[in-house]
Tab-separated table of C-alpha atoms in Angstrom:
chain	number	residue	atom	x	y	z
A	231	UNK	CA	67.926	19.983	-106.267
A	232	UNK	CA	70.360	22.770	-105.399
A	233	UNK	CA	69.299	25.733	-103.249
A	234	UNK	CA	71.647	28.655	-103.948
A	235	UNK	CA	71.726	32.447	-103.799
A	236	UNK	CA	71.306	33.988	-107.281
A	237	UNK	CA	74.912	35.210	-107.627
A	238	UNK	CA	76.253	31.729	-106.896
A	239	UNK	CA	73.658	30.062	-109.114
A	240	UNK	CA	75.001	32.170	-111.979
A	241	UNK	CA	78.586	31.048	-111.299
A	242	UNK	CA	78.216	27.285	-110.998
A	243	UNK	CA	77.690	26.613	-114.679
A	244	UNK	CA	75.618	23.647	-115.714
A	245	UNK	CA	74.363	21.503	-112.857
A	246	UNK	CA	72.742	18.143	-113.332
A	247	UNK	CA	70.167	19.068	-110.691
A	248	UNK	CA	67.496	21.762	-110.848
A	249	UNK	CA	68.431	25.032	-109.129
A	250	UNK	CA	66.139	27.006	-106.860
A	251	UNK	CA	67.403	30.320	-105.569
A	252	UNK	CA	66.986	31.693	-102.071
A	253	UNK	CA	65.624	34.856	-103.689
A	254	UNK	CA	62.830	32.795	-105.270
A	255	UNK	CA	62.081	31.117	-101.938
A	256	UNK	CA	61.880	34.506	-100.212
A	257	UNK	CA	59.641	35.946	-102.930
A	258	UNK	CA	57.319	32.942	-102.748
A	259	UNK	CA	57.064	32.659	-98.948
A	260	UNK	CA	57.708	36.186	-97.617
A	261	UNK	CA	54.008	36.741	-96.910
A	262	UNK	CA	53.551	33.499	-94.945
A	263	UNK	CA	56.994	32.893	-93.456
A	264	UNK	CA	57.776	33.910	-89.873
A	265	UNK	CA	58.781	37.592	-90.062
A	266	UNK	CA	62.118	37.034	-88.315
A	267	UNK	CA	63.096	34.246	-90.729
A	268	UNK	CA	62.156	36.297	-93.782
A	269	UNK	CA	63.982	39.336	-92.379
A	270	UNK	CA	67.179	37.434	-91.657
A	271	UNK	CA	67.109	35.850	-95.119
A	272	UNK	CA	66.475	39.236	-96.749
A	273	UNK	CA	69.450	40.806	-94.938
A	274	UNK	CA	71.694	37.831	-95.768
A	275	UNK	CA	70.789	38.077	-99.448
A	276	UNK	CA	71.310	41.842	-99.498
A	277	UNK	CA	74.738	41.411	-97.858
A	278	UNK	CA	75.745	38.328	-99.873
A	279	UNK	CA	78.731	40.068	-101.449
A	280	UNK	CA	80.309	40.871	-98.094
A	281	UNK	CA	79.291	37.650	-96.335
A	282	UNK	CA	80.405	35.124	-98.959
A	283	UNK	CA	83.756	33.429	-98.324
A	284	UNK	CA	86.613	34.037	-100.739
A	285	UNK	CA	86.868	30.278	-101.212
A	286	UNK	CA	85.374	27.159	-99.724
A	287	UNK	CA	87.203	25.873	-96.666
A	288	UNK	CA	87.479	22.465	-98.308
A	289	UNK	CA	87.612	23.644	-101.910
A	290	UNK	CA	90.475	21.341	-102.680
A	291	UNK	CA	92.512	18.552	-101.217
A	292	UNK	CA	95.209	19.744	-98.880
A	293	UNK	CA	94.051	23.324	-98.270
A	294	UNK	CA	94.535	22.907	-94.534
A	295	UNK	CA	97.229	20.221	-94.577
A	296	UNK	CA	100.993	20.337	-94.232
A	297	UNK	CA	101.349	16.909	-95.812
A	298	UNK	CA	100.121	13.318	-95.882
A	299	UNK	CA	101.124	10.256	-93.883
A	300	UNK	CA	99.847	6.666	-93.897
A	301	UNK	CA	97.890	5.615	-90.834
A	302	UNK	CA	100.613	3.245	-89.615
A	303	UNK	CA	103.139	6.099	-89.538
A	304	UNK	CA	100.742	8.365	-87.649
A	305	UNK	CA	100.175	5.635	-85.042
A	306	UNK	CA	103.895	4.766	-84.875
A	307	UNK	CA	104.849	8.379	-84.151
A	308	UNK	CA	102.080	8.719	-81.571
A	309	UNK	CA	103.052	5.536	-79.713
A	310	UNK	CA	106.757	6.498	-79.785
A	311	UNK	CA	105.922	9.920	-78.357
A	312	UNK	CA	107.627	11.602	-81.293
A	313	UNK	CA	104.581	12.967	-83.089
A	314	UNK	CA	104.167	16.695	-83.508
A	315	UNK	CA	100.949	16.264	-85.520
A	316	UNK	CA	98.198	18.560	-84.267
A	317	UNK	CA	95.423	17.430	-86.632
A	318	UNK	CA	94.656	14.481	-88.883
A	319	UNK	CA	92.056	15.005	-91.573
A	320	UNK	CA	89.360	12.588	-92.698
A	321	UNK	CA	86.025	13.301	-94.352
A	322	UNK	CA	83.393	14.025	-91.667
A	323	UNK	CA	85.984	13.854	-88.896
A	324	UNK	CA	86.935	11.473	-86.152
A	325	UNK	CA	83.505	9.908	-85.728
A	326	UNK	CA	82.511	9.949	-89.413
A	327	UNK	CA	81.665	6.893	-91.496
A	328	UNK	CA	84.794	7.182	-93.679
A	329	UNK	CA	87.198	6.687	-90.769
A	330	UNK	CA	84.969	3.976	-89.282
A	331	UNK	CA	85.152	2.137	-92.616
A	332	UNK	CA	88.948	2.586	-92.712
A	333	UNK	CA	89.278	1.027	-89.259
A	334	UNK	CA	86.787	-1.792	-89.888
A	335	UNK	CA	88.415	-2.796	-93.170
A	336	UNK	CA	92.004	-2.282	-92.030
A	337	UNK	CA	92.536	0.247	-94.833
A	338	UNK	CA	93.745	2.802	-92.254
A	339	UNK	CA	97.158	1.113	-92.286
A	340	UNK	CA	98.023	2.184	-95.824
A	341	UNK	CA	95.569	5.051	-96.365
A	342	UNK	CA	97.325	8.401	-96.478
A	343	UNK	CA	95.698	10.997	-94.241
A	344	UNK	CA	96.185	14.742	-94.408
A	345	UNK	CA	98.187	15.959	-91.412
A	346	UNK	CA	98.768	19.405	-89.969
A	347	UNK	CA	101.409	20.393	-87.446
A	348	UNK	CA	99.783	23.610	-86.211
A	349	UNK	CA	96.288	23.793	-84.772
A	350	UNK	CA	93.625	24.779	-87.297
A	351	UNK	CA	92.041	28.095	-86.355
A	352	UNK	CA	88.295	27.791	-85.692
A	353	UNK	CA	85.992	28.698	-88.612
């Protein structure tokens, strides 16, 4: 099931999951929901056009990267003190299951990771 605002639900095309809109949730539960919650949701839906991001932060591979390097090269540069890498990207971050699997399996050695040389501004 996908829970989306109506304007986005109209843009996503055909989904394989049923879609429920936030507008439908608000209409159904406005009378029984906590007033603050319903009010915040109502304002967010009314202001959707100005609040929605121009694009997803991770809409595509490499949006925040300067390039890719294999894990062994990242470690080599770090140990040599020659690295100017500020960030290394991996799905769900440093403590996520993807990197844990890379380390456990040894795949980190040849896996290419997205790298960035400038700090990523906070979202």
